[in-house]
């Protein structure tokens, strides 16, 4: 499904370009959940940004192919989204004046148009959105609010998962989705992700802490340090990290 | 600025010379008195006084209006000034007197192209009185809007929110002058300009705080969103303060659409051009969504055409 080969990337900064990724190799098969853990500054979020095409992040070498299409060849972030990639943001931006229902429907219809399908009308969209919101224990009133505007940390993350549920991506990258969540919100978000696990969908779960992985069981765990994957293993690797810390596990 | 002032003088010569021309229309001077306005205790638009005026091409519309609110009255005044009227000129003055404890919510929607307008609002607010203005200006070759507020009684409050949507070579010039003449008065002045093509938005705001006006709390903000290479915004905040226990501040931002916002929409599959349009529309909706429902609908209808046609390359 997703195959990342020798991915190198730099970030444009005021002080000049800074290389963050130093040759990442990672293959995610359909149906798998891969967790990427690592200390601060390891390049975890940069990986998410480079894949999704955030301005200022530039891949300097390597490929990242999703079902045979190289994401890095695509000019605009919306093309990458249409090819089946979804990024759940660590810090979703607030968009005062952009109505949530209109935003969700526009995004969904942009995907449908790209697939050559007919657009959903207002009534059908609302029916679909309400059903997905009920799964995430979200009030209908969300639809009338402005996107993320004045949302609590937990509401923002649930809104991200709602977008994922509506857009039904092939591959979802969750960037520190657990940050800023209390335990109840964490469970709701994790349940939302688990409900979407299926044979033809892959996940990359980026997290700093093992806690999220108690609720979203990964098939593989990778440790990222200095822009490279330095160790890979099964779910037990995350537990070992929690018990022993990054320094000890990476030295072993 | 000098250039714009010059153009304003050209555009608005003394009436005597203009009156000689044919086809000038004088709107009947109107006095909004107590009996002329329906009581609206809850500031509900459905009972509001409404004044609608459609501009005709090549005419001069001139008006002088006055409005007095008695103690503790609460009213809404809604004005619609509409018209694609080449060479039309609108000049009018509105004098508002707010007695103790009264509240006026004043909404003005002004839309059209190819005409010029100059509007002056003079407000006097006594103790505990509140003046709230919302002005939407869509288009117009040259607009000048002055709001001059005197806060003469303790704890009087003024709120002036203006939204200008400009394109082509349109110019809009907004002047807000708030004079604090009594203690513990407050003011909140907010201006947003969305400027496309080679249009030019000008904002001047001034707080004048007399020595007696201790504990004044006042803020002004001017936000400019420039959508064209040649789009221009000028803003000048002024503070003239003679009291020593006051809070007066001002802020201004000028920029294009936020790149992080654009990325968020594109990451959800929304193509760039459409995403930009959504973000420009958001600048408008953010302000007009807080108006009474019936007004919001009217304001959205006025801005929709502008938003569809605006260039954001």
XYZ file of C-alpha atoms in Angstrom:
565
model
C 0.000 0.000 0.000
C 2.412 2.733 1.196
C 6.069 2.259 0.391
C 8.570 4.870 1.570
C 12.073 4.430 0.215
C 15.146 6.378 1.248
C 13.085 9.494 1.985
C 15.183 12.539 2.724
C 13.658 15.920 3.404
C 14.491 19.425 4.508
C 12.539 22.257 6.057
C 12.897 25.857 4.965
C 13.714 27.971 8.014
C 14.699 31.588 8.511
C 18.252 30.536 9.279
C 18.409 28.419 6.114
C 17.317 24.933 5.121
C 17.525 22.232 7.751
C 17.639 18.530 6.913
C 15.217 16.599 9.100
C 14.713 13.228 7.411
C 17.857 11.243 6.590
C 16.642 8.262 4.588
C 13.430 6.708 5.862
C 12.408 3.255 4.696
C 8.951 2.048 5.683
C 6.333 -0.222 4.125
C 2.746 -0.239 5.354
C 0.564 -3.022 3.976
C -3.209 -2.687 3.701
C -4.881 -3.548 6.993
C -1.821 -2.747 9.133
C -1.348 -0.201 11.896
C 2.196 1.116 12.271
C 3.159 3.223 15.258
C 6.037 5.679 14.940
C 7.547 6.733 18.228
C 10.577 8.790 19.036
C 12.005 11.578 21.123
C 11.166 15.239 20.454
C 12.817 16.555 17.300
C 13.291 13.079 15.793
C 11.343 14.049 12.656
C 7.992 12.365 13.391
C 5.777 15.300 12.474
C 8.076 16.227 9.579
C 7.384 12.817 8.056
C 3.628 13.522 8.243
C 4.076 16.979 6.712
C 6.320 15.811 3.881
C 3.872 13.048 2.928
C 0.913 15.448 2.899
C 2.729 18.207 0.991
C 2.854 21.017 3.529
C 4.476 24.152 2.037
C 8.021 24.659 3.307
C 8.718 20.912 3.592
C 10.668 19.560 0.670
C 11.604 15.977 -0.140
C 15.155 16.048 -1.503
C 15.502 12.347 -2.270
C 13.574 9.088 -2.278
C 9.972 8.131 -3.014
C 6.722 7.616 -1.153
C 4.281 5.603 -3.257
C 0.670 4.992 -2.281
C -0.851 2.173 -4.356
C 1.764 2.754 -7.035
C 1.479 6.575 -7.237
C 4.413 8.620 -5.950
C 2.900 11.157 -3.548
C 5.996 13.322 -3.816
C 5.363 13.906 -7.536
C 2.023 15.531 -6.785
C 2.137 19.321 -6.827
C -0.734 20.176 -4.480
C -1.835 18.749 -1.111
C -5.377 18.227 -2.431
C -4.101 15.800 -5.091
C -2.451 13.738 -2.358
C -5.713 13.746 -0.421
C -7.591 12.566 -3.523
C -5.127 9.703 -3.942
C -6.259 8.382 -0.534
C -3.949 10.030 2.019
C -5.383 11.604 5.162
C -3.461 13.562 7.791
C -5.032 14.040 11.220
C -3.342 17.228 12.416
C -1.532 17.575 15.726
C -2.706 21.191 15.904
C -5.857 21.629 13.793
C -6.168 25.290 12.757
C -9.159 27.394 13.750
C -11.103 28.794 10.812
C -13.502 31.468 12.049
C -16.180 32.154 9.431
C -15.892 28.710 7.792
C -19.024 26.745 8.675
C -18.245 23.162 9.732
C -21.057 21.529 7.728
C -20.131 23.426 4.588
C -16.460 22.572 5.063
C -17.148 18.833 5.503
C -19.501 18.696 2.545
C -17.096 20.629 0.290
C -14.242 18.290 1.259
C -16.338 15.163 0.735
C -17.663 16.362 -2.610
C -14.155 17.309 -3.772
C -13.152 13.676 -3.154
C -16.265 12.381 -4.913
C -15.675 14.648 -7.916
C -12.049 13.477 -8.125
C -13.306 9.870 -8.186
C -15.823 10.699 -10.915
C -18.791 10.283 -8.577
C -21.776 12.583 -8.228
C -21.769 15.198 -5.468
C -23.847 14.516 -2.360
C -26.814 16.837 -1.907
C -27.379 18.645 1.390
C -29.910 16.199 2.797
C -27.880 13.072 2.007
C -24.762 14.704 3.393
C -26.485 15.629 6.661
C -27.808 12.095 7.103
C -24.316 10.676 6.603
C -22.609 13.258 8.818
C -25.080 12.760 11.674
C -24.565 8.998 11.620
C -20.775 9.380 11.766
C -21.078 11.993 14.519
C -23.234 9.705 16.635
C -20.448 7.089 16.492
C -18.025 9.684 17.875
C -20.500 10.923 20.500
C -20.486 14.372 18.860
C -23.458 16.709 19.141
C -25.210 17.841 15.921
C -24.528 21.409 17.048
C -20.936 20.962 15.823
C -22.206 21.338 12.265
C -23.377 24.878 12.920
C -20.094 26.051 14.428
C -17.088 27.466 12.629
C -14.350 24.890 11.920
C -12.334 24.289 15.120
C -13.134 27.814 16.246
C -13.316 27.871 20.031
C -13.248 24.051 20.130
C -11.610 22.441 23.158
C -8.551 20.228 22.569
C -10.723 17.113 22.709
C -13.338 18.553 20.350
C -10.676 19.414 17.776
C -9.298 15.866 17.789
C -12.767 14.335 17.539
C -13.479 16.658 14.623
C -10.315 15.371 12.917
C -11.507 11.784 13.353
C -14.945 12.762 12.018
C -13.273 14.115 8.873
C -11.367 10.859 8.508
C -14.564 8.840 8.929
C -16.307 10.881 6.221
C -13.432 10.900 3.736
C -12.616 7.180 4.165
C -8.923 7.362 3.189
C -6.762 4.443 2.077
C -3.996 5.513 4.419
C -4.431 7.694 7.493
C -1.540 9.388 9.282
C -2.435 10.412 12.830
C 0.029 13.032 14.063
C 0.152 13.001 17.891
C -3.607 12.655 17.991
C -3.348 11.855 21.706
C -1.746 15.171 22.676
C -4.030 17.361 24.741
C -6.635 14.640 25.328
C -7.998 13.493 28.664
C -8.588 9.793 29.107
C -12.280 9.837 28.130
C -11.637 11.783 24.936
C -8.685 9.487 24.185
C -10.962 6.435 24.380
C -13.562 8.006 22.075
C -10.893 8.947 19.538
C -9.260 5.493 19.735
C -12.625 3.785 19.299
C -13.254 5.961 16.249
C -9.941 4.817 14.747
C -10.511 1.157 15.663
C -13.944 1.234 14.035
C -12.231 2.235 10.776
C -9.627 -0.520 10.839
C -10.256 -2.773 7.892
C -8.406 -4.980 5.419
C -8.002 -2.332 2.740
C -6.922 0.579 4.954
C -3.577 1.342 6.573
C -2.653 3.609 9.496
C 0.469 5.384 10.658
C 0.063 6.455 14.264
C 2.651 9.012 15.363
C 2.921 9.360 19.093
C 5.309 10.358 21.803
C 3.770 8.158 24.471
C 2.824 4.505 24.751
C -0.555 5.450 26.300
C -2.426 5.786 22.976
C -1.190 2.337 21.924
C -3.050 0.771 24.864
C -6.203 1.722 22.984
C -5.039 1.421 19.369
C -3.109 -1.865 19.164
C -0.321 -1.485 16.572
C 0.927 -4.336 14.381
C 4.381 -2.758 14.189
C 6.258 -0.155 16.205
C 9.157 1.899 14.815
C 11.501 4.178 16.690
C 12.520 7.308 14.804
C 15.638 9.172 15.877
C 17.663 11.827 14.038
C 15.525 11.421 10.929
C 15.974 7.658 10.611
C 14.139 4.570 11.763
C 16.616 3.064 14.208
C 14.615 0.131 15.524
C 11.451 -1.748 14.542
C 9.438 -4.393 16.327
C 5.987 -5.498 17.407
C 3.659 -3.966 19.991
C 6.014 -5.147 22.741
C 8.606 -2.566 21.634
C 6.346 0.270 22.761
C 5.930 -1.333 26.181
C 9.690 -1.768 26.450
C 10.159 1.937 25.613
C 7.696 2.903 28.311
C 9.525 0.785 30.866
C 13.134 1.516 29.923
C 13.142 4.894 28.102
C 14.421 5.836 24.628
C 18.135 5.954 25.473
C 18.343 2.416 26.795
C 16.191 0.809 24.079
C 18.036 2.570 21.246
C 21.435 1.650 22.682
C 20.514 -2.046 22.893
C -3.540 59.913 1.493
C -2.993 63.326 -0.063
C -4.024 61.863 -3.369
C -7.204 60.461 -1.860
C -8.081 63.694 -0.061
C -7.657 65.532 -3.302
C -9.982 63.138 -5.054
C -12.514 63.512 -2.270
C -12.502 67.281 -2.666
C -12.958 66.825 -6.382
C -15.761 64.375 -5.823
C -17.625 66.413 -3.267
C -17.575 70.063 -4.292
C -19.907 72.522 -2.523
C -23.589 71.823 -3.308
C -24.160 75.153 -5.061
C -22.027 74.209 -8.028
C -23.467 70.716 -8.236
C -27.071 71.903 -8.044
C -26.750 73.699 -11.328
C -26.482 70.368 -13.077
C -29.601 68.669 -14.295
C -31.009 65.457 -12.870
C -29.902 65.984 -9.302
C -32.285 64.389 -6.851
C -32.481 65.526 -3.277
C -33.706 62.879 -0.907
C -36.168 64.340 1.506
C -34.456 65.236 4.772
C -35.678 62.720 7.243
C -35.964 63.028 10.946
C -36.143 59.759 12.782
C -38.114 60.761 15.841
C -39.387 58.745 18.733
C -42.790 58.225 17.090
C -41.219 57.221 13.803
C -39.498 54.181 15.240
C -41.131 51.067 16.590
C -40.167 50.159 20.114
C -37.757 47.221 20.037
C -37.000 46.256 23.584
C -35.009 43.162 22.609
C -33.289 44.738 19.611
C -35.243 42.370 17.420
C -34.821 43.235 13.741
C -38.421 42.367 12.902
C -39.540 45.540 14.663
C -36.672 47.705 13.572
C -36.872 50.964 11.734
C -35.657 50.336 8.201
C -34.638 52.858 5.616
C -34.116 51.646 2.073
C -32.671 53.794 -0.620
C -31.907 52.835 -4.195
C -29.411 55.005 -6.020
C -30.244 56.178 -9.545
C -27.582 56.793 -12.224
C -26.244 60.331 -12.651
C -28.092 61.754 -9.688
C -27.103 63.434 -6.493
C -28.764 62.055 -3.416
C -28.474 64.270 -0.424
C -29.942 63.803 3.001
C -29.756 65.096 6.520
C -31.193 62.865 9.190
C -31.558 63.098 12.935
C -32.432 60.544 15.555
C -32.923 60.946 19.281
C -33.388 58.126 21.756
C -35.022 58.987 25.081
C -33.758 57.598 28.384
C -33.543 53.792 28.466
C -34.960 53.310 24.977
C -33.547 50.425 22.945
C -33.765 50.624 19.173
C -32.404 49.176 15.975
C -31.944 51.252 12.852
C -31.265 49.423 9.601
C -30.241 51.216 6.432
C -29.939 49.690 2.972
C -28.242 51.817 0.340
C -28.199 49.847 -2.872
C -27.557 50.518 -6.525
C -25.262 50.011 -9.485
C -25.546 53.634 -10.453
C -22.836 55.189 -12.624
C -22.018 58.765 -11.673
C -24.401 58.800 -8.767
C -23.350 60.693 -5.687
C -24.720 60.197 -2.205
C -23.894 62.604 0.578
C -25.691 62.453 3.855
C -25.382 63.244 7.515
C -26.966 61.437 10.422
C -27.054 63.079 13.850
C -27.758 60.704 16.702
C -28.404 61.694 20.286
C -28.554 58.932 22.890
C -29.920 59.898 26.274
C -29.150 58.142 29.551
C -29.263 54.355 29.434
C -30.469 54.120 25.833
C -29.088 51.685 23.246
C -29.008 52.078 19.483
C -28.005 49.223 17.246
C -27.265 50.779 13.880
C -26.727 48.600 10.845
C -25.853 49.992 7.454
C -25.506 47.874 4.338
C -24.138 49.776 1.405
C -23.599 47.986 -1.888
C -23.236 48.910 -5.515
C -20.706 49.951 -8.082
C -19.626 53.055 -9.935
C -21.063 55.572 -7.507
C -19.532 57.753 -4.862
C -20.728 58.328 -1.364
C -19.864 60.360 1.656
C -21.546 59.665 4.954
C -21.047 61.396 8.273
C -22.503 60.023 11.497
C -22.364 62.250 14.569
C -23.186 60.511 17.836
C -23.584 61.929 21.304
C -23.945 59.301 24.021
C -24.919 60.204 27.577
C -24.492 58.197 30.795
C -24.747 54.414 30.327
C -25.850 54.812 26.714
C -24.603 52.377 24.064
C -24.040 52.984 20.370
C -23.357 49.907 18.222
C -22.657 50.364 14.540
C -22.100 47.750 11.869
C -21.331 49.009 8.367
C -20.872 46.796 5.340
C -19.547 48.486 2.216
C -19.403 46.452 -0.980
C -17.902 48.366 -3.871
C -18.370 51.987 -4.811
C -15.861 54.020 -6.807
C -15.102 56.210 -3.844
C -16.536 56.000 -0.336
C -15.878 58.086 2.681
C -17.505 57.126 5.970
C -16.964 59.212 9.080
C -18.217 58.180 12.483
C -17.671 60.824 15.131
C -18.701 59.774 18.609
C -18.780 61.948 21.718
C -19.097 59.985 24.936
C -20.405 62.703 27.273
C -21.807 60.716 30.221
C -20.194 58.187 32.552
C -19.984 54.579 31.334
C -21.164 55.377 27.826
C -20.082 52.751 25.278
C -19.346 52.844 21.541
C -18.812 49.905 19.226
C -18.097 50.452 15.535
C -17.514 47.488 13.255
C -16.855 48.104 9.550
C -16.306 45.651 6.745
C -15.162 46.909 3.332
C -15.019 44.709 0.230
C -13.145 46.429 -2.573
C -11.938 45.505 -6.041
C -10.876 47.102 -9.317
C -9.717 50.625 -8.516
C -12.283 51.298 -5.829
C -11.343 53.359 -2.813
C -12.884 53.354 0.622
C -11.866 55.736 3.351
C -13.080 55.206 6.900
C -12.605 57.683 9.704
C -13.523 56.937 13.294
C -13.131 59.594 15.940
C -14.095 58.803 19.523
C -13.978 61.603 22.047
C -14.066 60.564 25.701
C -15.539 63.397 27.764
C -16.603 61.537 30.923
C -15.125 58.870 33.223
C -15.372 55.083 32.746
C -16.441 55.076 29.110
C -15.533 52.239 26.757
C -15.044 51.830 23.014
C -14.353 48.969 20.630
C -13.514 49.926 17.033
C -12.971 47.147 14.506
C -12.263 47.518 10.825
C -11.755 44.765 8.292
C -10.802 45.469 4.693
C -10.707 42.792 2.019
C -8.922 44.441 -0.888
C -8.552 42.905 -4.357
C -6.960 44.049 -7.620
C -5.650 47.636 -7.301
C -8.213 48.834 -4.776
C -7.257 50.991 -1.810
C -8.632 50.948 1.736
C -7.886 53.724 4.188
C -8.530 53.663 7.903
C -7.991 56.457 10.393
C -8.969 55.941 13.989
C -8.555 58.335 16.862
C -9.190 58.189 20.588
C -9.252 61.607 22.212
C -9.371 61.247 25.993
C -10.072 64.370 28.070
C -8.467 64.798 31.470
C -11.772 64.110 33.221
C -12.221 60.794 31.396
C -10.375 58.558 33.859
C -10.774 54.764 33.571
C -11.412 54.918 29.867
C -11.083 51.471 28.261
C -10.726 51.588 24.489
C -9.402 49.364 21.733
C -9.168 49.684 17.978
C -8.183 47.052 15.459
C -7.681 47.262 11.702
C -7.296 44.031 9.731
C -6.375 44.191 6.056
C -6.425 41.239 3.706
C -4.739 42.084 0.424
C -5.636 39.813 -2.492
C -3.848 41.548 -5.354
C -0.273 42.592 -6.068
C -1.443 46.191 -6.379
C -3.993 46.114 -3.569
C -3.245 48.729 -0.953
C -4.208 49.470 2.631
C -3.322 52.537 4.668
C -4.069 52.815 8.330
C -3.322 55.412 10.930
C -4.238 55.007 14.582
C -4.043 58.089 16.795
C -4.190 58.476 20.549
C -4.501 61.834 22.246
C -4.735 61.247 25.968
C -4.902 63.809 28.792
C -6.079 61.468 31.587
C -3.564 59.335 33.499
C -5.610 56.262 34.442
C -6.783 54.826 31.125
C -6.410 51.738 28.941
C -6.157 52.646 25.261
C -4.579 50.432 22.672
C -4.633 49.675 18.984
C -3.594 46.909 16.650
C -3.317 46.361 12.937
C -2.590 43.432 10.680
C -1.969 43.425 6.948
C -1.361 40.296 4.934
C -2.609 37.795 2.434
C -4.562 34.622 3.157
C -3.027 32.433 5.875
C -0.888 29.648 4.403
C -1.639 27.261 7.278
C -5.363 27.735 6.733
C -4.975 27.087 3.030
C -2.971 23.921 3.684
C -5.609 22.603 6.086
C -8.339 22.929 3.445
C -6.162 21.473 0.692
C -5.136 18.560 2.908
C -8.848 17.743 3.012
C -8.955 17.554 -0.763
C -10.326 21.018 -1.485
C -8.590 22.451 -4.594
C -6.509 25.590 -4.076
C -8.747 28.078 -5.928
C -11.844 26.858 -4.113
C -10.008 26.843 -0.774
C -8.958 30.478 -1.316
C -12.531 31.460 -2.058
C -13.698 29.765 1.127
C -11.126 31.665 3.165
C -12.047 35.005 1.618
C -15.726 34.281 2.274
C -14.810 33.396 5.857
C -13.488 36.927 6.414
C -16.967 38.164 5.555
C -19.042 35.492 7.305
C -17.049 35.817 10.498
C -18.425 39.347 10.915
C -21.909 39.155 9.437
C -22.944 35.883 11.080
C -23.414 37.786 14.341
C -26.070 40.100 12.920
C -29.794 39.421 13.366
C -30.795 36.509 11.074
C -32.836 38.542 8.606
C -29.981 41.029 8.194
C -27.399 38.279 7.829
C -29.412 36.819 4.953
C -29.590 40.216 3.256
C -25.898 40.910 3.815
C -24.942 37.471 2.478
C -26.963 38.112 -0.661
C -25.098 41.399 -1.162
C -21.668 39.853 -0.654
C -22.251 36.613 -2.603
C -21.857 38.197 -6.036
C -18.707 40.026 -4.938
C -17.184 36.859 -3.508
C -17.914 34.875 -6.674
C -16.323 37.471 -8.907
C -13.327 38.463 -6.798
C -9.861 37.808 -8.153
C -7.411 36.122 -5.777
C -4.565 35.152 -8.060
